[in-house]
mmCIF file of C-alpha atoms in Angstrom:
data_model
loop_
_atom_site.group_PDB
_atom_site.id
_atom_site.type_symbol
_atom_site.label_atom_id
_atom_site.label_comp_id
_atom_site.label_asym_id
_atom_site.label_seq_id
_atom_site.Cartn_x
_atom_site.Cartn_y
_atom_site.Cartn_z
ATOM 1 C CA MET A 33 19.008 10.282 9.236
ATOM 2 C CA ASP A 34 19.997 13.838 9.720
ATOM 3 C CA LEU A 35 17.728 16.713 10.492
ATOM 4 C CA VAL A 36 17.983 18.041 7.099
ATOM 5 C CA LYS A 37 16.908 15.186 5.372
ATOM 6 C CA GLY A 38 14.376 14.064 7.678
ATOM 7 C CA LYS A 39 12.908 17.555 6.608
ATOM 8 C CA GLN A 40 13.050 17.102 3.119
ATOM 9 C CA LEU A 41 11.295 13.654 3.812
ATOM 10 C CA PHE A 42 8.566 15.164 5.399
ATOM 11 C CA TYR A 43 7.987 18.129 3.358
ATOM 12 C CA SER A 44 8.268 15.563 0.340
ATOM 13 C CA LEU A 45 5.573 12.819 1.965
ATOM 14 C CA ILE A 46 3.289 16.060 2.727
ATOM 15 C CA LEU A 47 3.261 17.047 -0.938
ATOM 16 C CA LEU A 48 2.963 13.704 -2.334
ATOM 17 C CA SER A 49 -0.081 13.000 0.035
ATOM 18 C CA ILE A 50 -1.566 16.489 -0.925
ATOM 19 C CA THR A 51 -0.766 15.117 -4.462
ATOM 20 C CA ILE A 52 -2.708 11.650 -3.992
ATOM 21 C CA LEU A 53 -5.665 13.390 -1.963
ATOM 22 C CA VAL A 54 -6.116 15.462 -5.043
ATOM 23 C CA CYS A 55 -5.480 12.746 -7.764
ATOM 24 C CA GLY A 56 -6.785 9.634 -6.448
ATOM 25 C CA ARG A 57 -4.836 6.669 -7.889
ATOM 26 C CA PHE A 58 -0.836 6.762 -7.265
ATOM 27 C CA THR A 59 0.745 8.098 -10.403
ATOM 28 C CA PRO A 60 3.863 6.297 -11.773
ATOM 29 C CA GLU A 61 6.292 9.599 -10.010
ATOM 30 C CA GLN A 62 4.907 8.773 -6.703
ATOM 31 C CA ILE A 63 5.100 5.165 -7.097
ATOM 32 C CA ASP A 64 8.654 5.628 -8.008
ATOM 33 C CA PHE A 65 8.972 7.891 -5.109
ATOM 34 C CA TYR A 66 7.890 5.378 -2.574
ATOM 35 C CA GLY A 67 10.106 3.132 -4.567
ATOM 36 C CA LYS A 68 13.066 4.939 -3.943
ATOM 37 C CA GLU A 69 12.117 5.726 -0.151
ATOM 38 C CA CYS A 70 11.841 1.791 0.065
ATOM 39 C CA ASN A 71 15.308 0.712 -1.855
ATOM 40 C CA ALA A 72 12.672 -1.078 -4.698
ATOM 41 C CA SER A 73 14.049 -2.837 -7.695
ATOM 42 C CA GLN A 74 13.360 -1.283 -10.964
ATOM 43 C CA GLU A 75 11.122 -4.755 -11.883
ATOM 44 C CA ASP A 76 9.430 -4.601 -8.924
ATOM 45 C CA LEU A 77 8.782 -0.834 -9.464
ATOM 46 C CA GLN A 78 7.705 -1.524 -12.955
ATOM 47 C CA ILE A 79 5.446 -4.461 -11.646
ATOM 48 C CA ALA A 80 3.922 -2.178 -8.953
ATOM 49 C CA LYS A 81 2.798 0.506 -11.591
ATOM 50 C CA GLU A 82 0.835 -1.727 -13.389
ATOM 51 C CA TYR A 83 -1.043 -2.367 -9.896
ATOM 52 C CA LYS A 84 0.150 -5.793 -9.723
ATOM 53 C CA VAL A 85 1.653 -7.423 -6.465
ATOM 54 C CA PRO A 86 5.596 -7.674 -6.869
ATOM 55 C CA THR A 87 6.351 -11.662 -6.004
ATOM 56 C CA SER A 88 10.293 -11.381 -5.460
ATOM 57 C CA GLU A 89 11.489 -10.826 -2.056
ATOM 58 C CA LEU A 90 12.708 -7.423 -2.238
ATOM 59 C CA GLY A 91 9.246 -6.872 -3.884
ATOM 60 C CA LYS A 92 7.298 -8.181 -1.065
ATOM 61 C CA CYS A 93 9.501 -5.904 1.179
ATOM 62 C CA LEU A 94 8.586 -2.962 -1.313
ATOM 63 C CA MET A 95 4.786 -3.847 -0.281
ATOM 64 C CA LYS A 96 5.733 -4.113 3.069
ATOM 65 C CA CYS A 97 7.433 -0.281 3.207
ATOM 66 C CA MET A 98 4.873 1.301 1.257
ATOM 67 C CA ILE A 99 1.658 -0.098 2.906
ATOM 68 C CA SER A 100 3.299 0.908 6.502
ATOM 69 C CA LYS A 101 4.205 4.231 5.123
ATOM 70 C CA LEU A 102 -0.013 4.612 3.835
ATOM 71 C CA GLY A 103 -0.966 3.314 7.676
ATOM 72 C CA MET A 104 -2.428 0.035 6.185
ATOM 73 C CA LEU A 105 -0.210 -1.728 8.739
ATOM 74 C CA ASN A 106 -0.159 -0.998 13.092
ATOM 75 C CA SER A 107 3.241 -0.425 14.299
ATOM 76 C CA ASP A 108 3.533 -4.211 15.211
ATOM 77 C CA GLY A 109 3.422 -5.046 11.661
ATOM 78 C CA THR A 110 -0.497 -6.349 12.090
ATOM 79 C CA TYR A 111 -3.270 -5.229 9.897
ATOM 80 C CA ASN A 112 -4.727 -1.907 10.270
ATOM 81 C CA LYS A 113 -8.430 -2.508 9.304
ATOM 82 C CA THR A 114 -9.178 1.338 9.603
ATOM 83 C CA GLY A 115 -5.950 2.601 8.114
ATOM 84 C CA THR A 116 -6.386 0.057 5.147
ATOM 85 C CA PHE A 117 -10.365 1.349 5.185
ATOM 86 C CA GLU A 118 -9.110 4.978 4.561
ATOM 87 C CA ALA A 119 -6.173 4.508 2.170
ATOM 88 C CA LEU A 120 -8.586 2.309 -0.117
ATOM 89 C CA LYS A 121 -11.411 5.387 0.101
ATOM 90 C CA GLN A 122 -8.538 7.434 -0.713
ATOM 91 C CA TYR A 123 -6.448 5.879 -3.390
ATOM 92 C CA TRP A 124 -9.152 4.362 -5.112
ATOM 93 C CA GLN A 125 -11.493 6.948 -5.420
ATOM 94 C CA GLU A 126 -13.507 5.414 -8.191
ATOM 95 C CA TRP A 127 -14.046 1.825 -6.055
ATOM 96 C CA PRO A 128 -17.618 2.046 -4.344
ATOM 97 C CA ILE A 129 -17.587 2.485 -0.972
ATOM 98 C CA ASP A 130 -19.144 -1.151 -0.482
ATOM 99 C CA LYS A 131 -16.766 -2.796 -2.308
ATOM 100 C CA VAL A 132 -13.835 -1.062 -0.298
ATOM 101 C CA GLU A 133 -15.635 -2.615 2.802
ATOM 102 C CA LEU A 134 -15.954 -5.944 1.278
ATOM 103 C CA ILE A 135 -12.377 -6.068 0.505
ATOM 104 C CA ASN A 136 -11.416 -4.640 4.025
ATOM 105 C CA ASN A 137 -13.501 -7.069 5.540
ATOM 106 C CA LYS A 138 -12.221 -10.253 3.859
ATOM 107 C CA CYS A 139 -8.416 -9.151 3.764
ATOM 108 C CA HIS A 140 -8.450 -8.409 7.258
ATOM 109 C CA SER A 141 -10.203 -11.197 7.819
ATOM 110 C CA GLU A 142 -7.656 -13.341 6.187
ATOM 111 C CA ALA A 143 -4.495 -11.351 7.319
ATOM 112 C CA SER A 144 -5.939 -12.061 11.434
ATOM 113 C CA LYS A 145 -5.238 -15.989 10.257
ATOM 114 C CA ALA A 146 -1.724 -15.758 10.324
ATOM 115 C CA SER A 147 0.674 -16.916 12.630
ATOM 116 C CA PRO A 148 2.487 -14.524 15.158
ATOM 117 C CA ASP A 149 5.935 -15.533 13.426
ATOM 118 C CA VAL A 150 4.883 -14.160 10.273
ATOM 119 C CA ILE A 151 2.985 -11.144 11.153
ATOM 120 C CA ALA A 152 5.702 -8.043 10.337
ATOM 121 C CA THR A 153 7.272 -9.825 8.146
ATOM 122 C CA CYS A 154 7.654 -8.723 4.249
ATOM 123 C CA ASN A 155 5.667 -11.870 3.539
ATOM 124 C CA TYR A 156 3.003 -10.897 5.507
ATOM 125 C CA ALA A 157 2.646 -7.400 3.614
ATOM 126 C CA PHE A 158 2.706 -9.205 0.410
ATOM 127 C CA GLU A 159 0.252 -11.658 1.380
ATOM 128 C CA VAL A 160 -2.265 -8.645 2.634
ATOM 129 C CA MET A 161 -1.611 -6.868 -0.620
ATOM 130 C CA ALA A 162 -2.160 -10.194 -2.925
ATOM 131 C CA CYS A 163 -5.718 -10.696 -1.014
ATOM 132 C CA ILE A 164 -6.560 -6.866 -1.943
ATOM 133 C CA ASN A 165 -5.326 -7.268 -5.563
ATOM 134 C CA ILE A 166 -7.580 -10.777 -5.647
ATOM 135 C CA GLU A 167 -10.586 -9.570 -4.026
ATOM 136 C CA ALA A 168 -10.812 -6.064 -6.233
ATOM 137 C CA LYS A 169 -10.480 -7.965 -9.613
ATOM 138 C CA THR A 170 -13.120 -10.549 -7.919
ATOM 139 C CA LEU A 171 -15.409 -7.804 -7.215
ATOM 140 C CA GLY A 172 -14.258 -6.136 -10.673
ATOM 141 C CA VAL A 173 -13.069 -2.855 -9.410
ATOM 142 C CA LEU A 174 -9.689 -3.489 -10.882
#
């Protein structure tokens, strides 16, 4: 990536982060932005805009790319419990903190059971997001 493109991406991400901080949930435009950065298909973007988890291989990789950019995965691809907690608090501000903690604890526990050969794959990221989605629905916040 050349310096100009790198600077453009950096400033775009800062602007996007400020927008998210102020507004809470991702907007369709923000999902499109991350989708473009993560090479997503239109079909997977549409699913993401409905706050669902895409199941196609490309969709699973979209989830990995997005949650990596949001700090929900560590640099080695493992579940970042602190980063996920902060992301859920930031992007789902309407969720009660106790429910965010329950979701995060449950999904961290589930992610910790993954075999080393699965960690850092698109399927691992899909499982992380599927867990968050299922737990949020179970707790009545999504």
